[in-house]
PDB file of C-alpha atoms in Angstrom:
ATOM      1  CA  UNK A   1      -6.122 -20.115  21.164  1.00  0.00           C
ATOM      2  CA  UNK A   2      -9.708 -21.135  20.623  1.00  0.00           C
ATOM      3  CA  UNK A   3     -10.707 -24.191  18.172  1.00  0.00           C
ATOM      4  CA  UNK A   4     -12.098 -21.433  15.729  1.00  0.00           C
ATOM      5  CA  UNK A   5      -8.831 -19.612  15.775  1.00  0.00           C
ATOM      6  CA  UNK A   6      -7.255 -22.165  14.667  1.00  0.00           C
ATOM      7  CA  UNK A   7      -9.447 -23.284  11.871  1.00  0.00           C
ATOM      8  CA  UNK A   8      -9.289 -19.942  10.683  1.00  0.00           C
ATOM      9  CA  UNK A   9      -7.549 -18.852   7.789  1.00  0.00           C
ATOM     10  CA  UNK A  10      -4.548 -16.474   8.722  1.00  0.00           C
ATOM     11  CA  UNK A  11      -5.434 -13.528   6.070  1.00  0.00           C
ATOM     12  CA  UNK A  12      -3.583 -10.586   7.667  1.00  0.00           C
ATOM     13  CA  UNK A  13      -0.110  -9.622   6.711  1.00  0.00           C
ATOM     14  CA  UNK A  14       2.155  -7.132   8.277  1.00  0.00           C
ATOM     15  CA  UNK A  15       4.585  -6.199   5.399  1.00  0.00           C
ATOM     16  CA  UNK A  16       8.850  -5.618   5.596  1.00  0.00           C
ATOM     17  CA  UNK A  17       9.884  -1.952   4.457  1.00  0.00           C
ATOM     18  CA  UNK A  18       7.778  -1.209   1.328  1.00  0.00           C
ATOM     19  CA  UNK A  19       7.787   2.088  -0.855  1.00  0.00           C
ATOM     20  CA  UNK A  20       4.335   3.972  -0.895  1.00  0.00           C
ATOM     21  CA  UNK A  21       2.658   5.384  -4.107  1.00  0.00           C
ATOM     22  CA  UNK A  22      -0.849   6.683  -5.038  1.00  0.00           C
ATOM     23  CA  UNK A  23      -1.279   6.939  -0.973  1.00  0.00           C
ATOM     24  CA  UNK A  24      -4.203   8.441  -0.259  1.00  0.00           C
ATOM     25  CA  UNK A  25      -4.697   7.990   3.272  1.00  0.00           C
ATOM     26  CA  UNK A  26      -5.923  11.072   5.122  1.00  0.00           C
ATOM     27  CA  UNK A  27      -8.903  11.821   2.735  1.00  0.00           C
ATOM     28  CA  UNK A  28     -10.777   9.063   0.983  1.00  0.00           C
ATOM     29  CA  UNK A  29     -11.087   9.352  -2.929  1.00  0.00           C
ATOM     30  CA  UNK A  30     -13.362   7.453  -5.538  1.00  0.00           C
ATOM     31  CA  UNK A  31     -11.540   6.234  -8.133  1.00  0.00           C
ATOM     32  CA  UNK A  32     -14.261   6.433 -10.783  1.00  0.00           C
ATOM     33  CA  UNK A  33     -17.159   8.741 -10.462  1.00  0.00           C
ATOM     34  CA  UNK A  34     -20.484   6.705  -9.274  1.00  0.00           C
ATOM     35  CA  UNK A  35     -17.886   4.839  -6.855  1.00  0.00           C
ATOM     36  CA  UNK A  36     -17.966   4.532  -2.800  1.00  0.00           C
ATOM     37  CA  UNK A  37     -14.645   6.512  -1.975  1.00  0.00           C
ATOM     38  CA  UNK A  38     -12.081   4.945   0.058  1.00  0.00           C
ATOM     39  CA  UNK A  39      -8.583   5.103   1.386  1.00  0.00           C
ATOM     40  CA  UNK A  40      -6.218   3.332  -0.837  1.00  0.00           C
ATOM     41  CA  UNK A  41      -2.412   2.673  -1.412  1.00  0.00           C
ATOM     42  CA  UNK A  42      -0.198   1.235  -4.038  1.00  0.00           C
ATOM     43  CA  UNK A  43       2.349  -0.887  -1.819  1.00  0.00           C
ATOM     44  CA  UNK A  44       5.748  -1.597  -3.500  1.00  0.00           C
ATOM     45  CA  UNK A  45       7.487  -4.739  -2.551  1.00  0.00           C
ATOM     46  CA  UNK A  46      11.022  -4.880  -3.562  1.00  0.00           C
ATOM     47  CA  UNK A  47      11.784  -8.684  -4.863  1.00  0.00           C
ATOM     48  CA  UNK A  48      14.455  -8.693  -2.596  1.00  0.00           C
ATOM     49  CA  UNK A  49      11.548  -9.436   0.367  1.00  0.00           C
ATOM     50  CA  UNK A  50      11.302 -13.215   0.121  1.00  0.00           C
ATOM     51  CA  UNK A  51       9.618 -12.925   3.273  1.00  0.00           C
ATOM     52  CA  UNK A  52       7.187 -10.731   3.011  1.00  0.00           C
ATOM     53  CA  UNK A  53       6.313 -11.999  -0.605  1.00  0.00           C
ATOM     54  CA  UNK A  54       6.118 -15.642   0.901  1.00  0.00           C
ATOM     55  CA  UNK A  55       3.384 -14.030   3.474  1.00  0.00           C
ATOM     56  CA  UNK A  56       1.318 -12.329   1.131  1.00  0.00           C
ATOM     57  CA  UNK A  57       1.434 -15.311  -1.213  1.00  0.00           C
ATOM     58  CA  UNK A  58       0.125 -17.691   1.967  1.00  0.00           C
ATOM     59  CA  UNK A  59      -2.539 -14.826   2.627  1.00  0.00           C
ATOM     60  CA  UNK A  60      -3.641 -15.111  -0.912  1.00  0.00           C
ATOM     61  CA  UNK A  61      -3.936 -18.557  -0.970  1.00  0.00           C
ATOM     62  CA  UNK A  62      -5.718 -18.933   2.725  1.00  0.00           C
ATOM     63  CA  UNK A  63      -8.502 -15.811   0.987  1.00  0.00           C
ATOM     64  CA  UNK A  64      -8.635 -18.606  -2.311  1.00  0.00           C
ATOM     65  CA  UNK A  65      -9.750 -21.673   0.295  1.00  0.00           C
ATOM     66  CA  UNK A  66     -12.144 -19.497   2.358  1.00  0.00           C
ATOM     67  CA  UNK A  67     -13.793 -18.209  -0.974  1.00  0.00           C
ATOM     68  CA  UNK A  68     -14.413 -21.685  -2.891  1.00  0.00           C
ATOM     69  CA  UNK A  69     -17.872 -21.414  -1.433  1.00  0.00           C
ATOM     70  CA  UNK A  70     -18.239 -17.994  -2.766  1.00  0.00           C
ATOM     71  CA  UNK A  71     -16.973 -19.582  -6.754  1.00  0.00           C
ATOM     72  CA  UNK A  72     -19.373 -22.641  -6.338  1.00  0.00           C
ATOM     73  CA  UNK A  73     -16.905 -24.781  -4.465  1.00  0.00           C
ATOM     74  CA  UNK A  74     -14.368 -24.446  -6.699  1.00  0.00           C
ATOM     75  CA  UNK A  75     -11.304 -21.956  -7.327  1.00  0.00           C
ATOM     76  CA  UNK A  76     -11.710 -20.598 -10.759  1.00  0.00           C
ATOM     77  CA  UNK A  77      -8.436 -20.939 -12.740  1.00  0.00           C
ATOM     78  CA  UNK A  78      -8.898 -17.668 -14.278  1.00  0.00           C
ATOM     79  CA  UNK A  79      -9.060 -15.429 -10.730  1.00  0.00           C
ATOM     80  CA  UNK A  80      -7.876 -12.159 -10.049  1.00  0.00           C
ATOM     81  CA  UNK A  81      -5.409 -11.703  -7.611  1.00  0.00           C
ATOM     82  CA  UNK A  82      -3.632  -8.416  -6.060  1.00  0.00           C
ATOM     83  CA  UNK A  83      -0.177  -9.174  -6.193  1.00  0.00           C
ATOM     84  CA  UNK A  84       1.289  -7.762  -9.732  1.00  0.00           C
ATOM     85  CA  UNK A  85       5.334  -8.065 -11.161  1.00  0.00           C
ATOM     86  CA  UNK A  86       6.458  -4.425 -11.373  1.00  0.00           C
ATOM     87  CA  UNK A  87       9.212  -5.333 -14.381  1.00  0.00           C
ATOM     88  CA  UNK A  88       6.147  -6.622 -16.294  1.00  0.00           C
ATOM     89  CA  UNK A  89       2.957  -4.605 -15.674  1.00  0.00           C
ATOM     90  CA  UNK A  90       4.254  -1.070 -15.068  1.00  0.00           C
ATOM     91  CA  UNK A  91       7.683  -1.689 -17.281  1.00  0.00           C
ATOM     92  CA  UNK A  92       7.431   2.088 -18.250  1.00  0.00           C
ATOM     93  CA  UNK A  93       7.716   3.255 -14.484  1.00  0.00           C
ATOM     94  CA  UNK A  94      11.381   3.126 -13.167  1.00  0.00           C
ATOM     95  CA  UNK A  95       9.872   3.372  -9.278  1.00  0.00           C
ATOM     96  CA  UNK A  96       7.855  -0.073 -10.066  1.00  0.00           C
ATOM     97  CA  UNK A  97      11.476  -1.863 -11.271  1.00  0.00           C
ATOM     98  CA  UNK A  98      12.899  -4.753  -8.870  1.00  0.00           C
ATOM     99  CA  UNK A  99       9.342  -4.390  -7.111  1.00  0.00           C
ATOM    100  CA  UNK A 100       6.235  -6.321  -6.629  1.00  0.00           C
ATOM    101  CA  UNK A 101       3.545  -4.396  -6.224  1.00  0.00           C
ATOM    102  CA  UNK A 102      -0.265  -4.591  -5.178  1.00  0.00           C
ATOM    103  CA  UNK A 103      -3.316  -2.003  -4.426  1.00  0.00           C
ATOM    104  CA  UNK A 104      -5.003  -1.894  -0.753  1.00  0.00           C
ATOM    105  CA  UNK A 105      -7.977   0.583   0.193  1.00  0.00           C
ATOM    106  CA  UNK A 106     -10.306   0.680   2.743  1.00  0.00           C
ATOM    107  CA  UNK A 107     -13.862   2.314   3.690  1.00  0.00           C
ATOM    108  CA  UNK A 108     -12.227   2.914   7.067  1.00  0.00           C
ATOM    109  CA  UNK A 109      -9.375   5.574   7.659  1.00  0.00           C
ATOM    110  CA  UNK A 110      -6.304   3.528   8.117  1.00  0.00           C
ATOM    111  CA  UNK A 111      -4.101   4.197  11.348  1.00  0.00           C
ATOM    112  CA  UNK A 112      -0.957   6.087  10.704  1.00  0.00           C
ATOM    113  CA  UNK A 113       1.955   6.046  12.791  1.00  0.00           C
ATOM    114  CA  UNK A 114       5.695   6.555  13.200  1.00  0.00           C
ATOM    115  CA  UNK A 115       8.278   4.589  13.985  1.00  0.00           C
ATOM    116  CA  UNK A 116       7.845   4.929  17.519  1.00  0.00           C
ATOM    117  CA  UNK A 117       4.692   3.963  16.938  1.00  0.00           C
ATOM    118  CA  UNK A 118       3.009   7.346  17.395  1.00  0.00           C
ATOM    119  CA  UNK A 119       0.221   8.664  15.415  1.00  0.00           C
ATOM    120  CA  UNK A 120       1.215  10.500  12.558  1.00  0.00           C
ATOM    121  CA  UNK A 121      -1.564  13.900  12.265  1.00  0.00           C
ATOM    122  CA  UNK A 122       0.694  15.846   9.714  1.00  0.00           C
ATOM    123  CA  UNK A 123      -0.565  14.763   6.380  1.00  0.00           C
ATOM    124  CA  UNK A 124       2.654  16.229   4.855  1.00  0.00           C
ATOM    125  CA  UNK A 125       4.276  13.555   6.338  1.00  0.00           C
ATOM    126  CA  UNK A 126       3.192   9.904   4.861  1.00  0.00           C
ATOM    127  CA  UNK A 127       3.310  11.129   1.113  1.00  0.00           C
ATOM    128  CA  UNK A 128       3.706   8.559  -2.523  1.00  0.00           C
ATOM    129  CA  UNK A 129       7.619   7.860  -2.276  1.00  0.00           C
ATOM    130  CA  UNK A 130       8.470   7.450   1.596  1.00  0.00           C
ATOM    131  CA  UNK A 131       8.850   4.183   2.601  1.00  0.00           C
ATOM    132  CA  UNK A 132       6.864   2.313   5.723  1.00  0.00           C
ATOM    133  CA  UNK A 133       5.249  -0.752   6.515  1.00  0.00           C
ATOM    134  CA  UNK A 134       1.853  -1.999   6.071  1.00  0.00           C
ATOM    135  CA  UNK A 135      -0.811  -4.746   7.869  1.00  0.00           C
ATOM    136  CA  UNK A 136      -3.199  -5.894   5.270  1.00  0.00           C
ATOM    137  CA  UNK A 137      -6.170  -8.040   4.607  1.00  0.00           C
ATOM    138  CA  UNK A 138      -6.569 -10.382   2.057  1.00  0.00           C
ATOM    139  CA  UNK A 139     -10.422 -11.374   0.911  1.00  0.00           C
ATOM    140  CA  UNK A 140     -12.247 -13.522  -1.568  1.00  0.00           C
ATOM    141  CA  UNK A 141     -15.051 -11.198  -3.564  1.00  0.00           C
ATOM    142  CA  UNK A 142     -17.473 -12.560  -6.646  1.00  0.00           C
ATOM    143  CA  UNK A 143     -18.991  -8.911  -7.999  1.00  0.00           C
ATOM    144  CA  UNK A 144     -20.685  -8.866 -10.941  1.00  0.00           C
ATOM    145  CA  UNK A 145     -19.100 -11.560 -12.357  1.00  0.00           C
ATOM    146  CA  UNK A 146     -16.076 -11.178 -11.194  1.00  0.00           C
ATOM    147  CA  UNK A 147     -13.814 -13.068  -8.729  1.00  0.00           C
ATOM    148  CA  UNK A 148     -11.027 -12.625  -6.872  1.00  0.00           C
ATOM    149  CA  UNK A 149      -8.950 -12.047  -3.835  1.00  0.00           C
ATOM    150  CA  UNK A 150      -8.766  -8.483  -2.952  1.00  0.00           C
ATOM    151  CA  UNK A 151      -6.578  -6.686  -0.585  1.00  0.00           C
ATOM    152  CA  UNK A 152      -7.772  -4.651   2.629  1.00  0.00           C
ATOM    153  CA  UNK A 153      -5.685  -1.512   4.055  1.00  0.00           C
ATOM    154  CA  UNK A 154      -5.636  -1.973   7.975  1.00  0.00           C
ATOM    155  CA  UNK A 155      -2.544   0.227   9.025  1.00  0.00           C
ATOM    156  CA  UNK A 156      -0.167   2.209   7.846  1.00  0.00           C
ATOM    157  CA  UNK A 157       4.027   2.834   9.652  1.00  0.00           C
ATOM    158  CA  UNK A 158       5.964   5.355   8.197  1.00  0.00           C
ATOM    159  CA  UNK A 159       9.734   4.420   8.780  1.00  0.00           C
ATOM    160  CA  UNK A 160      11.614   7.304   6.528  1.00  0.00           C
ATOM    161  CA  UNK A 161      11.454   9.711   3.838  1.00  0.00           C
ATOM    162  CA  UNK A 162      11.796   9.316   0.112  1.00  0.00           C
ATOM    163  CA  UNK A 163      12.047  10.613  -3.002  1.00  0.00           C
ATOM    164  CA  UNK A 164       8.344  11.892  -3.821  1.00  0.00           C
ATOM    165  CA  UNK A 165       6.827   9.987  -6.417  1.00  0.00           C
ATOM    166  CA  UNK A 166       4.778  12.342  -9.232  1.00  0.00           C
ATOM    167  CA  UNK A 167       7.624  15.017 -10.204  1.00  0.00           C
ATOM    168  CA  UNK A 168       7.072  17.034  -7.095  1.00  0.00           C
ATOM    169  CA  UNK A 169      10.344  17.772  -5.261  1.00  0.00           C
ATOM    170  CA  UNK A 170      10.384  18.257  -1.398  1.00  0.00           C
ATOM    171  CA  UNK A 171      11.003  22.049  -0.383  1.00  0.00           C
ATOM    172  CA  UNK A 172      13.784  21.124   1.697  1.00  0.00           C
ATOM    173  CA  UNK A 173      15.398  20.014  -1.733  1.00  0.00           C
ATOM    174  CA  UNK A 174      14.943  22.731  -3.361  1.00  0.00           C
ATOM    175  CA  UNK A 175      15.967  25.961  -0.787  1.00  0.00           C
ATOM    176  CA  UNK A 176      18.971  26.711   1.519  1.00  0.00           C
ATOM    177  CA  UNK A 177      18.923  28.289   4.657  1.00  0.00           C
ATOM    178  CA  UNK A 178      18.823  32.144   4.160  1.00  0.00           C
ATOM    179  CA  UNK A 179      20.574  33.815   7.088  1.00  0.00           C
ATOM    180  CA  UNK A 180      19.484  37.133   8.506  1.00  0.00           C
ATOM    181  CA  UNK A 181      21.829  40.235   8.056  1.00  0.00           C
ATOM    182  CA  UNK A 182      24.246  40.810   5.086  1.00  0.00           C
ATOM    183  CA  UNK A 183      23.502  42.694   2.347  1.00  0.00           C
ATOM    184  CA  UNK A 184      19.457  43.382   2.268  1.00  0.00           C
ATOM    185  CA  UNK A 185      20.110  45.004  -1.339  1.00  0.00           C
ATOM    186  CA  UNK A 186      20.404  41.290  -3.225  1.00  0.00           C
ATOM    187  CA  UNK A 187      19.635  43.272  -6.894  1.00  0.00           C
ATOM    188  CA  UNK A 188      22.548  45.356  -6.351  1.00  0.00           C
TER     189      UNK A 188
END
């Protein structure tokens, strides 16, 4: 490792299983109009994840040293950061109970893979309620007055299905198989 690997602050994060909402991954969306578009994901960290929570709370605090230049040497006390309590901020959401949660997006399309690792192409697939695993970015901004540490969306692994957020229901929920032969006159 080099002297300015070392010196550098370790921002990245690769997350423990995490539940997926608002993923938009495959096609990036603006969120307001005027906006760049980008690819973006609601990650949803169940409190249970000391681990992963401890990482994310060292990645935020490594993107608050390497900003201080950015705030005029100082870190504000009143900074935004991405890491939200899902029992108090989205109290009215039953998915977002026992959960942590935080928002990622990129200009970049994020990779997408499988638990074998292989890329996923079927955007049926990764959807707002299966669960996965994430590698993030965390990053000091000062925009128009505001400052912060945001969150960057580097990858995306899918490890299983789940209930789809929204209301939608998956189609293999609703149907059975429908065997060929019998009686062809169903209305009788």
């Amino acid at each position: 490792m080099t002297q300015a690997q070392t010196k550098s602050p370790n921002t990245k994060v690769v997350t423990g299983k995490i539940r997926m909402s608002y993923a938009n991954l495959f096609e990036p969306r603006a969120i307001a109009e005027g906006q760049d578009k980008k690819y973006s994901l609601c990650v949803l960290i169940p409190k249970s994840d000391v681990e992963t929570l401890r990482k994310i709370k060292a990645a935020v605090d490594a993107a608050k040293q390497a900003g201080a230049s950015l705030w005029g040497g100082k870190i504000p006390s009143n900074l935004k950061t991405p890491l939200r309590d899902g029992d108090v901020d989205r109290a009215d959401q039953e998915e977002y109970q026992g959960h942590y949660f935080l928002n990622a997006s990129s200009k970049q399309k994020p990779g997408i893979v499988d638990r074998n690792v292989q890329p996923i192409l079927d955007q049926s697939e990764v959807y707002s309620g299966c669960y996965g695993r994430v590698s993030l970015n965390f990053y000091p901004f000062n925009q128009a007055g505001n400052k912060g540490v945001g969150c960057g969306l580097q990858n995306v692994q899918k490890l299983e299905d789940g209930e789809p957020l929204g209301g939608r229901s998956r189609a293999e929920d609703d149907f059975d198989v429908v065997s060929d032969g019998g009686d062809d006159d169903f209305l009788g």
